[in-house]
mmCIF file of C-alpha atoms (C1' of nucleotides) in Angstrom:
data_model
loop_
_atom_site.group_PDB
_atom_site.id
_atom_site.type_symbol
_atom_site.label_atom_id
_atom_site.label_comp_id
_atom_site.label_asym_id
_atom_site.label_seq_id
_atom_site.Cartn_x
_atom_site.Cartn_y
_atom_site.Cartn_z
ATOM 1 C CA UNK W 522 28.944 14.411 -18.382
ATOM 2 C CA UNK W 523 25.810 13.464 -15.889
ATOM 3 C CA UNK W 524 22.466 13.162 -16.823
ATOM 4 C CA UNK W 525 20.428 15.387 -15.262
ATOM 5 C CA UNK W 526 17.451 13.200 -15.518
ATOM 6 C CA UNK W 527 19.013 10.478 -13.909
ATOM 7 C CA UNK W 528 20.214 12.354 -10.972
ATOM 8 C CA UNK W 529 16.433 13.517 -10.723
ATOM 9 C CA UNK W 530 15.936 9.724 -10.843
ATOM 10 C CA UNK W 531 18.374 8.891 -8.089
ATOM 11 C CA UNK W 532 16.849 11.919 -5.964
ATOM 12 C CA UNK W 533 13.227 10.420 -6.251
ATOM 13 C CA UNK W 534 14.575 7.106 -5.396
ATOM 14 C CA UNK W 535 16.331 8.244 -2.572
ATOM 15 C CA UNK W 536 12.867 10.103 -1.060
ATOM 16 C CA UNK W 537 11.376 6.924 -1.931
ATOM 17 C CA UNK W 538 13.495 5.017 0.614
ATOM 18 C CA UNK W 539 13.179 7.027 3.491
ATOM 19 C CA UNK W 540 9.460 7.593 2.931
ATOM 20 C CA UNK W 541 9.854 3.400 3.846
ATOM 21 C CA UNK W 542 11.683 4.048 6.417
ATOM 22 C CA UNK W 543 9.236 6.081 7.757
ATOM 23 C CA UNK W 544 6.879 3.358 6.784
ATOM 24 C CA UNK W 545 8.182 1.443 9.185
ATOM 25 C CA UNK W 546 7.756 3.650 12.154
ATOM 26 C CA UNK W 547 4.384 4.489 11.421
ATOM 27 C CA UNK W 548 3.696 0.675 11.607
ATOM 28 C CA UNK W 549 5.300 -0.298 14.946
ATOM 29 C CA UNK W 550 3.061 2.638 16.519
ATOM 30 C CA UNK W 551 0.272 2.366 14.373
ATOM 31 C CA UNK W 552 0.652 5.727 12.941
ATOM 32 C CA UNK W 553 -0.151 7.015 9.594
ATOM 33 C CA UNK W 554 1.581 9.619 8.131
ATOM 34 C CA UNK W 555 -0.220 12.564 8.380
ATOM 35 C CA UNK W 556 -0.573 11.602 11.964
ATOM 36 C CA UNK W 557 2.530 11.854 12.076
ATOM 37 C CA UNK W 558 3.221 15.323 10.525
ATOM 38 C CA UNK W 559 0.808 16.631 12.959
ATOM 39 C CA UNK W 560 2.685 15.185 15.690
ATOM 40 C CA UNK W 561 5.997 16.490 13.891
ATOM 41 C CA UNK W 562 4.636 20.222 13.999
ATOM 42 C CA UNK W 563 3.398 19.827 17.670
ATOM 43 C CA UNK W 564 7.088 18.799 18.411
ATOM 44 C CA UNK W 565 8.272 21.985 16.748
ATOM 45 C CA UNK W 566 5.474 24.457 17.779
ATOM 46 C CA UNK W 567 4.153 22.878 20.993
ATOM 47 C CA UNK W 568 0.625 23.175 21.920
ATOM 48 C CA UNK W 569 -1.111 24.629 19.166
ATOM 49 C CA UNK W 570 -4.706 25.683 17.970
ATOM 50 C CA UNK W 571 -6.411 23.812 15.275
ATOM 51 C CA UNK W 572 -6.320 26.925 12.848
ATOM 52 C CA UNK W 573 -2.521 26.505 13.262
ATOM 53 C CA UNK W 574 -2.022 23.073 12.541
ATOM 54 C CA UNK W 575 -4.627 23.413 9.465
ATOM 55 C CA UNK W 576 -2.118 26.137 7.944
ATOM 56 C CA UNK W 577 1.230 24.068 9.490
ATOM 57 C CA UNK W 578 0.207 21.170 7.534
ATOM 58 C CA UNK W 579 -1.530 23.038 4.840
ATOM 59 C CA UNK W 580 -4.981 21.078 4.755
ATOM 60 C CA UNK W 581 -8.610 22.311 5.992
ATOM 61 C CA UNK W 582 -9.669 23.049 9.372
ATOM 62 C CA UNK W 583 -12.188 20.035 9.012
ATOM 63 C CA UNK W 584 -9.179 17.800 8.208
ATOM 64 C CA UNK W 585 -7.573 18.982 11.192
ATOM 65 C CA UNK W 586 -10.533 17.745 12.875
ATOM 66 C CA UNK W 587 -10.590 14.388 11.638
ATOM 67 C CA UNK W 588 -6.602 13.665 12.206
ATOM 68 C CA UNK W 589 -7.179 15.322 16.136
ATOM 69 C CA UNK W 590 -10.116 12.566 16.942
ATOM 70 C CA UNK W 591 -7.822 9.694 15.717
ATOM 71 C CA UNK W 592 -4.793 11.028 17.435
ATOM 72 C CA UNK W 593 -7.258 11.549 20.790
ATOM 73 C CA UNK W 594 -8.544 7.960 20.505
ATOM 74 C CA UNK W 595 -4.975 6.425 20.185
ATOM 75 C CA UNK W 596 -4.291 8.379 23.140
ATOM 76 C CA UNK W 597 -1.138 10.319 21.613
ATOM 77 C CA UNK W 598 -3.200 14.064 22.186
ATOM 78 C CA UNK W 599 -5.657 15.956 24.200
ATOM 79 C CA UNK W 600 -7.639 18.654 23.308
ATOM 80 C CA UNK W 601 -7.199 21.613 26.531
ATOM 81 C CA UNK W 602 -9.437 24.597 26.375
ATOM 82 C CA UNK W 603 -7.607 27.210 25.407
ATOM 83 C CA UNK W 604 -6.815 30.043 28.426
ATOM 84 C CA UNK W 605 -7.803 33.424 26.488
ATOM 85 C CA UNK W 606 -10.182 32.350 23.318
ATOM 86 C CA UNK W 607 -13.078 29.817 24.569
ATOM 87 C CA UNK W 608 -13.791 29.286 20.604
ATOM 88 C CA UNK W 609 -10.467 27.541 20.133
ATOM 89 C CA UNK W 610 -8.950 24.188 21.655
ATOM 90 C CA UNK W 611 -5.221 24.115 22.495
ATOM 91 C CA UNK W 612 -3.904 20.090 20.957
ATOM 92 C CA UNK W 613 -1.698 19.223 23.463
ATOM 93 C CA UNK W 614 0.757 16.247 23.771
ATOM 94 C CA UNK W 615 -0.003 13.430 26.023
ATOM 95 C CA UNK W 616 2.814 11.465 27.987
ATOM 96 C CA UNK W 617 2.818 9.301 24.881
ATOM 97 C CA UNK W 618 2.568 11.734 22.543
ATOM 98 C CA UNK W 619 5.620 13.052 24.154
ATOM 99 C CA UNK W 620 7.369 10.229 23.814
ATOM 100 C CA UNK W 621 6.385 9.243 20.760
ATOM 101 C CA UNK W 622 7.233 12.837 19.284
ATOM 102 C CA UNK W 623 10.989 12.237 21.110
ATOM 103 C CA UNK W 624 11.402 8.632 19.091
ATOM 104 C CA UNK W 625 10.569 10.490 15.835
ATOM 105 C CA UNK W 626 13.310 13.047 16.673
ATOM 106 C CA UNK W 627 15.834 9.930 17.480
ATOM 107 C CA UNK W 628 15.225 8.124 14.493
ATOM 108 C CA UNK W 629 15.244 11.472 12.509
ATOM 109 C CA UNK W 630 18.795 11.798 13.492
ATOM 110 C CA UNK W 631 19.477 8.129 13.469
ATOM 111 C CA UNK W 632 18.365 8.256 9.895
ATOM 112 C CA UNK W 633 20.842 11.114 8.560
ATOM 113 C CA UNK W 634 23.459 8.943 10.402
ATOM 114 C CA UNK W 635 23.392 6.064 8.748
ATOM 115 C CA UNK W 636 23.033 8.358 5.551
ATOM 116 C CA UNK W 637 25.809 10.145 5.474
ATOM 117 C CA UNK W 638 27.400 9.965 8.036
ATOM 118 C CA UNK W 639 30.076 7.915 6.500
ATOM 119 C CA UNK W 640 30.733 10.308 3.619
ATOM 120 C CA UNK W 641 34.266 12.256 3.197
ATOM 121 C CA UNK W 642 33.501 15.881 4.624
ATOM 122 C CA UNK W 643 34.880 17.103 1.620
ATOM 123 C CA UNK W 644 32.272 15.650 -0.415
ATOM 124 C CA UNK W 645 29.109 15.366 1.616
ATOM 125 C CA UNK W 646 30.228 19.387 1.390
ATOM 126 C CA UNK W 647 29.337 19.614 -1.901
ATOM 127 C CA UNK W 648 26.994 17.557 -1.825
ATOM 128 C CA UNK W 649 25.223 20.019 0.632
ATOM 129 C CA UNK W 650 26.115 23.190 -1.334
ATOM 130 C CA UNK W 651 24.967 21.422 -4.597
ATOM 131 C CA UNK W 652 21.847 20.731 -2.446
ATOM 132 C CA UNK W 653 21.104 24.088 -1.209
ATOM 133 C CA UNK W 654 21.632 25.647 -3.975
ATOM 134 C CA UNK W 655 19.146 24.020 -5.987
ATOM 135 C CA UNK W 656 16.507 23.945 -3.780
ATOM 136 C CA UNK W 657 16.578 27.947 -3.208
ATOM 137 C CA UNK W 658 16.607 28.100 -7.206
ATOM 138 C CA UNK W 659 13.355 25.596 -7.558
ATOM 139 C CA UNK W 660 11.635 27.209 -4.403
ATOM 140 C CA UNK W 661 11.995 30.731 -5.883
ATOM 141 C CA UNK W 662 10.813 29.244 -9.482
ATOM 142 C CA UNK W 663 7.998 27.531 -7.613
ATOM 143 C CA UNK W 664 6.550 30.769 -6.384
ATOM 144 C CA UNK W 665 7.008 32.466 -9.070
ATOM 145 C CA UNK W 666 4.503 29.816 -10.775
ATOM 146 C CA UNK W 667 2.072 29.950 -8.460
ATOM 147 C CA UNK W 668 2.510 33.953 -8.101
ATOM 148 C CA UNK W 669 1.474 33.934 -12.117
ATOM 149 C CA UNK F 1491 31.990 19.842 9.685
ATOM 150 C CA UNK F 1492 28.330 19.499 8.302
ATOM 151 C CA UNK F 1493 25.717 18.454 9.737
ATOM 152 C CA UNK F 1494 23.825 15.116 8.741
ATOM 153 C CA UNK F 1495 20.591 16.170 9.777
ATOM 154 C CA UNK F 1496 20.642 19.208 8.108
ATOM 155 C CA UNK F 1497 21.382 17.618 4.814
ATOM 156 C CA UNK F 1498 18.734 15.134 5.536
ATOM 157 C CA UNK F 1499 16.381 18.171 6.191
ATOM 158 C CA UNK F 1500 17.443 19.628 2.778
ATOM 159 C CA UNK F 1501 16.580 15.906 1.192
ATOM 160 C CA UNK F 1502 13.498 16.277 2.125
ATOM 161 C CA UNK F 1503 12.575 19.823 0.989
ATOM 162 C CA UNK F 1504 13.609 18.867 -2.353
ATOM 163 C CA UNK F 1505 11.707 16.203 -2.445
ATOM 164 C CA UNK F 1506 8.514 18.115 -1.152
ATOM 165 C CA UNK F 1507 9.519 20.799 -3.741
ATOM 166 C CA UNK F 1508 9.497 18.255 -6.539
ATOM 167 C CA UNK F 1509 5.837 16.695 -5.247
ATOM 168 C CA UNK F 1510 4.291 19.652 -5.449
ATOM 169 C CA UNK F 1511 5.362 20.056 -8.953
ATOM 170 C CA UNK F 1512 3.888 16.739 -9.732
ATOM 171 C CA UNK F 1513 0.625 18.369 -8.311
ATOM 172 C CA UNK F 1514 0.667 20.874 -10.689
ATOM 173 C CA UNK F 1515 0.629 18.854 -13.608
ATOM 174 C CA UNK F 1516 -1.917 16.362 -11.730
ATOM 175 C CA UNK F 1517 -4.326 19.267 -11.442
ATOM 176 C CA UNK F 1518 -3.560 20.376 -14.922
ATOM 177 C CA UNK F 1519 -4.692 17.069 -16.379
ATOM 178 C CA UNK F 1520 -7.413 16.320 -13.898
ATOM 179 C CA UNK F 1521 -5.444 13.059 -12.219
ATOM 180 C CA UNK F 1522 -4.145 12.059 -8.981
ATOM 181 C CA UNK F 1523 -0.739 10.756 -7.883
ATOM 182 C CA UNK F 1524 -1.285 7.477 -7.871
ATOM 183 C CA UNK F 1525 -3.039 6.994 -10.947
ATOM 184 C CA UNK F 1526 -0.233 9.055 -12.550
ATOM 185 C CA UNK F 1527 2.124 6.505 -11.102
ATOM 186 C CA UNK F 1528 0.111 3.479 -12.595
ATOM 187 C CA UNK F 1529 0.231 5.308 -16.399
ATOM 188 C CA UNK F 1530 3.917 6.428 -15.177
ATOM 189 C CA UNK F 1531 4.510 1.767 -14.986
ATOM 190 C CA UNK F 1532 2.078 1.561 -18.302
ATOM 191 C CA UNK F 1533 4.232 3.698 -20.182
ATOM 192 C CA UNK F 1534 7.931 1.709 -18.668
ATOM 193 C CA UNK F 1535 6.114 -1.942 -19.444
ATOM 194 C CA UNK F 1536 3.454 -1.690 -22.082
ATOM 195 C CA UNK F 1537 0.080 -2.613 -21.835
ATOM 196 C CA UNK F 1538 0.302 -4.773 -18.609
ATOM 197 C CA UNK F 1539 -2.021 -7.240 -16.688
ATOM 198 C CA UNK F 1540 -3.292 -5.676 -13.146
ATOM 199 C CA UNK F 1541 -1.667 -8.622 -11.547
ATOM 200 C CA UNK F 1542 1.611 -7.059 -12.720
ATOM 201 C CA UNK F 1543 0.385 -3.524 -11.511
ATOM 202 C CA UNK F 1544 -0.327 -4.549 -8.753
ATOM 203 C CA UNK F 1545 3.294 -5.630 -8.101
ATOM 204 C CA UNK F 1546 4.942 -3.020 -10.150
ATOM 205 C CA UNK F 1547 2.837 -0.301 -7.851
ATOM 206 C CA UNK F 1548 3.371 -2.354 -4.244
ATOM 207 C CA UNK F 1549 -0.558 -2.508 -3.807
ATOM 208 C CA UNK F 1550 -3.400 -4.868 -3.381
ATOM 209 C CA UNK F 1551 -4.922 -5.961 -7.031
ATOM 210 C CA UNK F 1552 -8.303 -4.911 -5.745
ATOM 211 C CA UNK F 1553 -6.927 -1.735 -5.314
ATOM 212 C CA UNK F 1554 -5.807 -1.964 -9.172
ATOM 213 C CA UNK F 1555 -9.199 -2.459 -10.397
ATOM 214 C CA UNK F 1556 -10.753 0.530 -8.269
ATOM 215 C CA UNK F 1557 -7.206 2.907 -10.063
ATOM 216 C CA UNK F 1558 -7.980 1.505 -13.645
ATOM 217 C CA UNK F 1559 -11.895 1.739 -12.896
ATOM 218 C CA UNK F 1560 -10.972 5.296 -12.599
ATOM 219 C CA UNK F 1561 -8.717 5.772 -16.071
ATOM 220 C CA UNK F 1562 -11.023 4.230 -17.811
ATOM 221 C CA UNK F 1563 -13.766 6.679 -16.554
ATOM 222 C CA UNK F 1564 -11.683 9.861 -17.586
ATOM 223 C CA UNK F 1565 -10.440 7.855 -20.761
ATOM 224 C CA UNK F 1566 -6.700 7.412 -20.323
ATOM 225 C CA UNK F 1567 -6.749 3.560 -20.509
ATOM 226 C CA UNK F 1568 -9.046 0.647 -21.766
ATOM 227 C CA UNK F 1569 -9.170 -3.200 -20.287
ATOM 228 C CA UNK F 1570 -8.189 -5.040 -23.326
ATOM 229 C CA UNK F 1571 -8.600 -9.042 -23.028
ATOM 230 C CA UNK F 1572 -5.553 -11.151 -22.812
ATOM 231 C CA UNK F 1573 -4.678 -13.149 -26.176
ATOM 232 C CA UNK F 1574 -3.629 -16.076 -24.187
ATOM 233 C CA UNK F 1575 -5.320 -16.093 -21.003
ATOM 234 C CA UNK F 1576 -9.013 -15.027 -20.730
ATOM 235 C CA UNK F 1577 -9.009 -14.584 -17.293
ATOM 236 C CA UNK F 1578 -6.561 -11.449 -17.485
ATOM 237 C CA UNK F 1579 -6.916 -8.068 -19.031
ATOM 238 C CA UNK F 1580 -4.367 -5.802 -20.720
ATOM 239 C CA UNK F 1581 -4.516 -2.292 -19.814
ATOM 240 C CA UNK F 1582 -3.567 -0.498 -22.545
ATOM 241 C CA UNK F 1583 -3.242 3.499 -22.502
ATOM 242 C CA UNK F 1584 -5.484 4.848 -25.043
ATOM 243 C CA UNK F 1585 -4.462 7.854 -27.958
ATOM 244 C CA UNK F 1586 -4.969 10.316 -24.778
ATOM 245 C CA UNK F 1587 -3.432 8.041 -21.948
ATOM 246 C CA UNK F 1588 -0.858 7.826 -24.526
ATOM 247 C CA UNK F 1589 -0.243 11.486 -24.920
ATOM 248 C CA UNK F 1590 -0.275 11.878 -21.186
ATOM 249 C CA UNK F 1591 2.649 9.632 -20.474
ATOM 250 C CA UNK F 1592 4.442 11.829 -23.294
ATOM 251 C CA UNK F 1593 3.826 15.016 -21.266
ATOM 252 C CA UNK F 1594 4.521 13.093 -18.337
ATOM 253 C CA UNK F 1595 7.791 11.989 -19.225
ATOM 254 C CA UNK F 1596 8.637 15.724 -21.119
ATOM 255 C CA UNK F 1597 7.939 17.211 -17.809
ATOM 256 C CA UNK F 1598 10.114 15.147 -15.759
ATOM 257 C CA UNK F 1599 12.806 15.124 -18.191
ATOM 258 C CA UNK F 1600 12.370 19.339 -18.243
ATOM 259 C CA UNK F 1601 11.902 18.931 -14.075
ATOM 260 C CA UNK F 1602 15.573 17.589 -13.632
ATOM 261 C CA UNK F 1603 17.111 20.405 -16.847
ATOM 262 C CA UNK F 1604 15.374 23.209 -14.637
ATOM 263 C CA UNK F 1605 16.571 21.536 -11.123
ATOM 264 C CA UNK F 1606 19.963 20.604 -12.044
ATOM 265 C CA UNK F 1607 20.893 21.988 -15.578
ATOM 266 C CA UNK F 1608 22.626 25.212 -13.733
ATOM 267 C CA UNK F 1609 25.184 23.054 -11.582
ATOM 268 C CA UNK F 1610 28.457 22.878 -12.316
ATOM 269 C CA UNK F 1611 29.674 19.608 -14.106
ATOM 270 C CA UNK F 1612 32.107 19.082 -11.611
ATOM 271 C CA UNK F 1613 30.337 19.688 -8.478
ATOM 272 C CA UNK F 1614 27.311 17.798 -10.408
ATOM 273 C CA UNK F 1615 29.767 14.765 -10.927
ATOM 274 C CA UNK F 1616 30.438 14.364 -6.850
ATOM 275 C CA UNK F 1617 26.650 15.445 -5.606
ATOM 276 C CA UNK F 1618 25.390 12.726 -8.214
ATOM 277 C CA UNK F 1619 28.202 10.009 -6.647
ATOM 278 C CA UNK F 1620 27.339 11.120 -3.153
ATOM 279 C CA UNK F 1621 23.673 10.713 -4.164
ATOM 280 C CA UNK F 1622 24.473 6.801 -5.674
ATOM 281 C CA UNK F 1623 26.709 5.647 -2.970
ATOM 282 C CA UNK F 1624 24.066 7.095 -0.278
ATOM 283 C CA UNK F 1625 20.743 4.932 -2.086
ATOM 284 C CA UNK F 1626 23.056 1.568 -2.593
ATOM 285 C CA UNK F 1627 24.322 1.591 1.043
ATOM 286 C CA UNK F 1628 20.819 2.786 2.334
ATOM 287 C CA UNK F 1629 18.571 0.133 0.321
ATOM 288 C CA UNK F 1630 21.074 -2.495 1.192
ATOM 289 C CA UNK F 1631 19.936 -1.649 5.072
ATOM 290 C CA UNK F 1632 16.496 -1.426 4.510
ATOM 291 C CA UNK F 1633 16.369 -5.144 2.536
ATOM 292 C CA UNK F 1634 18.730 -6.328 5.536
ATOM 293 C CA UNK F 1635 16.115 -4.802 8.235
ATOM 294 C CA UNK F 1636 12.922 -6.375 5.901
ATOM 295 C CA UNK F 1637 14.508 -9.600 5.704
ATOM 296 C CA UNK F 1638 15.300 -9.834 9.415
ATOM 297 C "C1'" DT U 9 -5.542 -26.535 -6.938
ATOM 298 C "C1'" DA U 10 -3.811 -22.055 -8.173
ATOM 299 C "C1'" DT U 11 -4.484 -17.615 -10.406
ATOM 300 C "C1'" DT U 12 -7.117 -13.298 -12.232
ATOM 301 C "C1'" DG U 13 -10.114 -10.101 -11.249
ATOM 302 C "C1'" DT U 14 -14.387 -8.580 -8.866
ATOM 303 C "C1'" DT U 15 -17.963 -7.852 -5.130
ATOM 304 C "C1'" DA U 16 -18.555 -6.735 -0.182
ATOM 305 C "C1'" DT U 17 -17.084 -4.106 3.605
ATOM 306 C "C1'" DA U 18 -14.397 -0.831 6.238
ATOM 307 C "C1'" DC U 19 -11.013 2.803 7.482
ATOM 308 C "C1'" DT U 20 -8.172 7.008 6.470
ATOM 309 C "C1'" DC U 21 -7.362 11.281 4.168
ATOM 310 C "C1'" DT U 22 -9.077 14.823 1.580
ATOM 311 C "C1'" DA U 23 -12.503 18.653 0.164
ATOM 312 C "C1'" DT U 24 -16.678 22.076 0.206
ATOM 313 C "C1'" DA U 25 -20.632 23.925 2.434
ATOM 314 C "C1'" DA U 26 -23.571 24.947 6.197
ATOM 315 C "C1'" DC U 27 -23.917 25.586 11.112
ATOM 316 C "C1'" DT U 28 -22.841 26.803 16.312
ATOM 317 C "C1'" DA U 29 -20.477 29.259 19.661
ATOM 318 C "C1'" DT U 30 -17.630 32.889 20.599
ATOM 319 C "C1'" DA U 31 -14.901 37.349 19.534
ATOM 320 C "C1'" DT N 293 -19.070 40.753 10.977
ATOM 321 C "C1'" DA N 294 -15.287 37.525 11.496
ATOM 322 C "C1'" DT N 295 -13.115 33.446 13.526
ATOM 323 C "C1'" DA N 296 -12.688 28.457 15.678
ATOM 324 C "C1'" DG N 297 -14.340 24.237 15.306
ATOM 325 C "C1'" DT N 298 -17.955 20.737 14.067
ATOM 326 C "C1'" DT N 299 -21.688 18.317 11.422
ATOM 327 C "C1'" DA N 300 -23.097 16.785 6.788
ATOM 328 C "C1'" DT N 301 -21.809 14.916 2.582
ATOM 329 C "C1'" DA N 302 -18.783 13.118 -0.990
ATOM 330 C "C1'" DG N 303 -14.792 11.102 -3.451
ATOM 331 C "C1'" DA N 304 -10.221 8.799 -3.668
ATOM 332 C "C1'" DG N 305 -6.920 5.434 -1.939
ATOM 333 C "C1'" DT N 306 -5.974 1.680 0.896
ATOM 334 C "C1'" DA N 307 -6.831 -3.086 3.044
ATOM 335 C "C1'" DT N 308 -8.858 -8.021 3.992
ATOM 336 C "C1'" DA N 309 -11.994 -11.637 2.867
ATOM 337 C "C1'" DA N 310 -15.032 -14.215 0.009
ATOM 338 C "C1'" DC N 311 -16.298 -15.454 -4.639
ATOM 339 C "C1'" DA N 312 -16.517 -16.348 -9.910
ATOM 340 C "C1'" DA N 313 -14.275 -17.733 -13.996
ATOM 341 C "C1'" DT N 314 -10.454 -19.779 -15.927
ATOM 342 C "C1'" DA N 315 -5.848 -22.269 -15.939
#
DNA sequence: TATTGTTATACTCTATAACTATA
DNA sequence: TATAGTTATAGAGTATAACAATA
């Protein structure tokens, strides 16, 4: 029989190594990871409004704030005025943000590559089922928590 | 066929999931991540020296002294001097650092029943095989890539 | 000389509260 | 009155460098 705790274990360690590996990244463009993130979500959402961001990444406007002037002085984003609401600025990529937002993508890919991409179909199946299934179970339990 | 980066993807929820569990119980008790990590190593190795904290955690030891500083403040550990070497402290949990690392340790142990207690054996059997065979490959590359 | 821990200094991420400009 | 973003202030985690006490 397996021990649940251990494959908790093996989980966390797992997370553990590819939190390194994204380590390493954030070195060789002198990044840190919430930097990062932001960059992430501007990948996914495009040009977006501080307000947005703060709820993407689930920290305070004011944090936003901070994370926008270091990503503005590293040259990776710009802040546009926004066409239809002068209150708000649009965070836009710059050519290097651009880039820099395309090598994440690359090595996001290149990553679950050299994961798994030399496990048997048959079992990296399961292994995804196995996976899905439990994380819909702990997501519902989570809100259910915080509903209470 | 399925698709690495959507596994990868699914990795990574889980292991956001799981975090924000953690937070819960760091808010409950009034800590932060990494000091829960430091009574997380205290309660593996015993009352320890911060030179050994320091490598046991991966950070600098005057970065130990400002997390300990902080334990001691809420009362979860005590600097204890070294029987043998006066230049070193022990940091020993006290009876409520003590306790802590109990609940700590109950909660992960009742983390990985509610995560993975449901599965199947069988399918449990090749997710947790997929899982080993994925971290020894994996932190094989990542030693290769830090020794290079 | 080498090691253990601390003081000095600095940067990043995080938060709340008060404020300005605009809707 | 409400929303978008900033200034003010504060605390935690991280780092390097220099220093004291001890080995």
């Amino acid at each position: 029989m397996t021990e649940t705790t251990a494959v908790l274990d093996r989980v966390l360690h797992l997370a553990t190594l590819v939190q390194s590996d994204l380590a390493r990244f954030e070195r060789e463009q002198g990044l840190t990871t919430p930097r990062v993130h932001l960059l992430w979500v501007l990948g996914e959402a495009g040009p977006s409004t501080q307000q947005a961001l703060s709820r993407a990444l689930g920290v305070t406007p004011r944090n936003v704030t901070g994370l926008v002037d270091g990503l503005v002085a590293s040259g990776h984003v710009s802040r546009e005025p926004h066409p239809e609401d002068r209150r708000a600025t649009l965070v836009t990529p710059t050519g290097l943000g651009s880039r820099t937002i395309e090598d994440l993508v690359t090595s996001h890919v290149d990553l679950a590559h050299r994961l798994f991409g030399d496990v048997a179909p048959a079992a990296l199946a399961t292994f995804d089922e196995v996976l899905t299934s439990t994380v819909d179970r702990f997501a519902g339990l989570m809100a259910e928590a915080d509903g209470r």
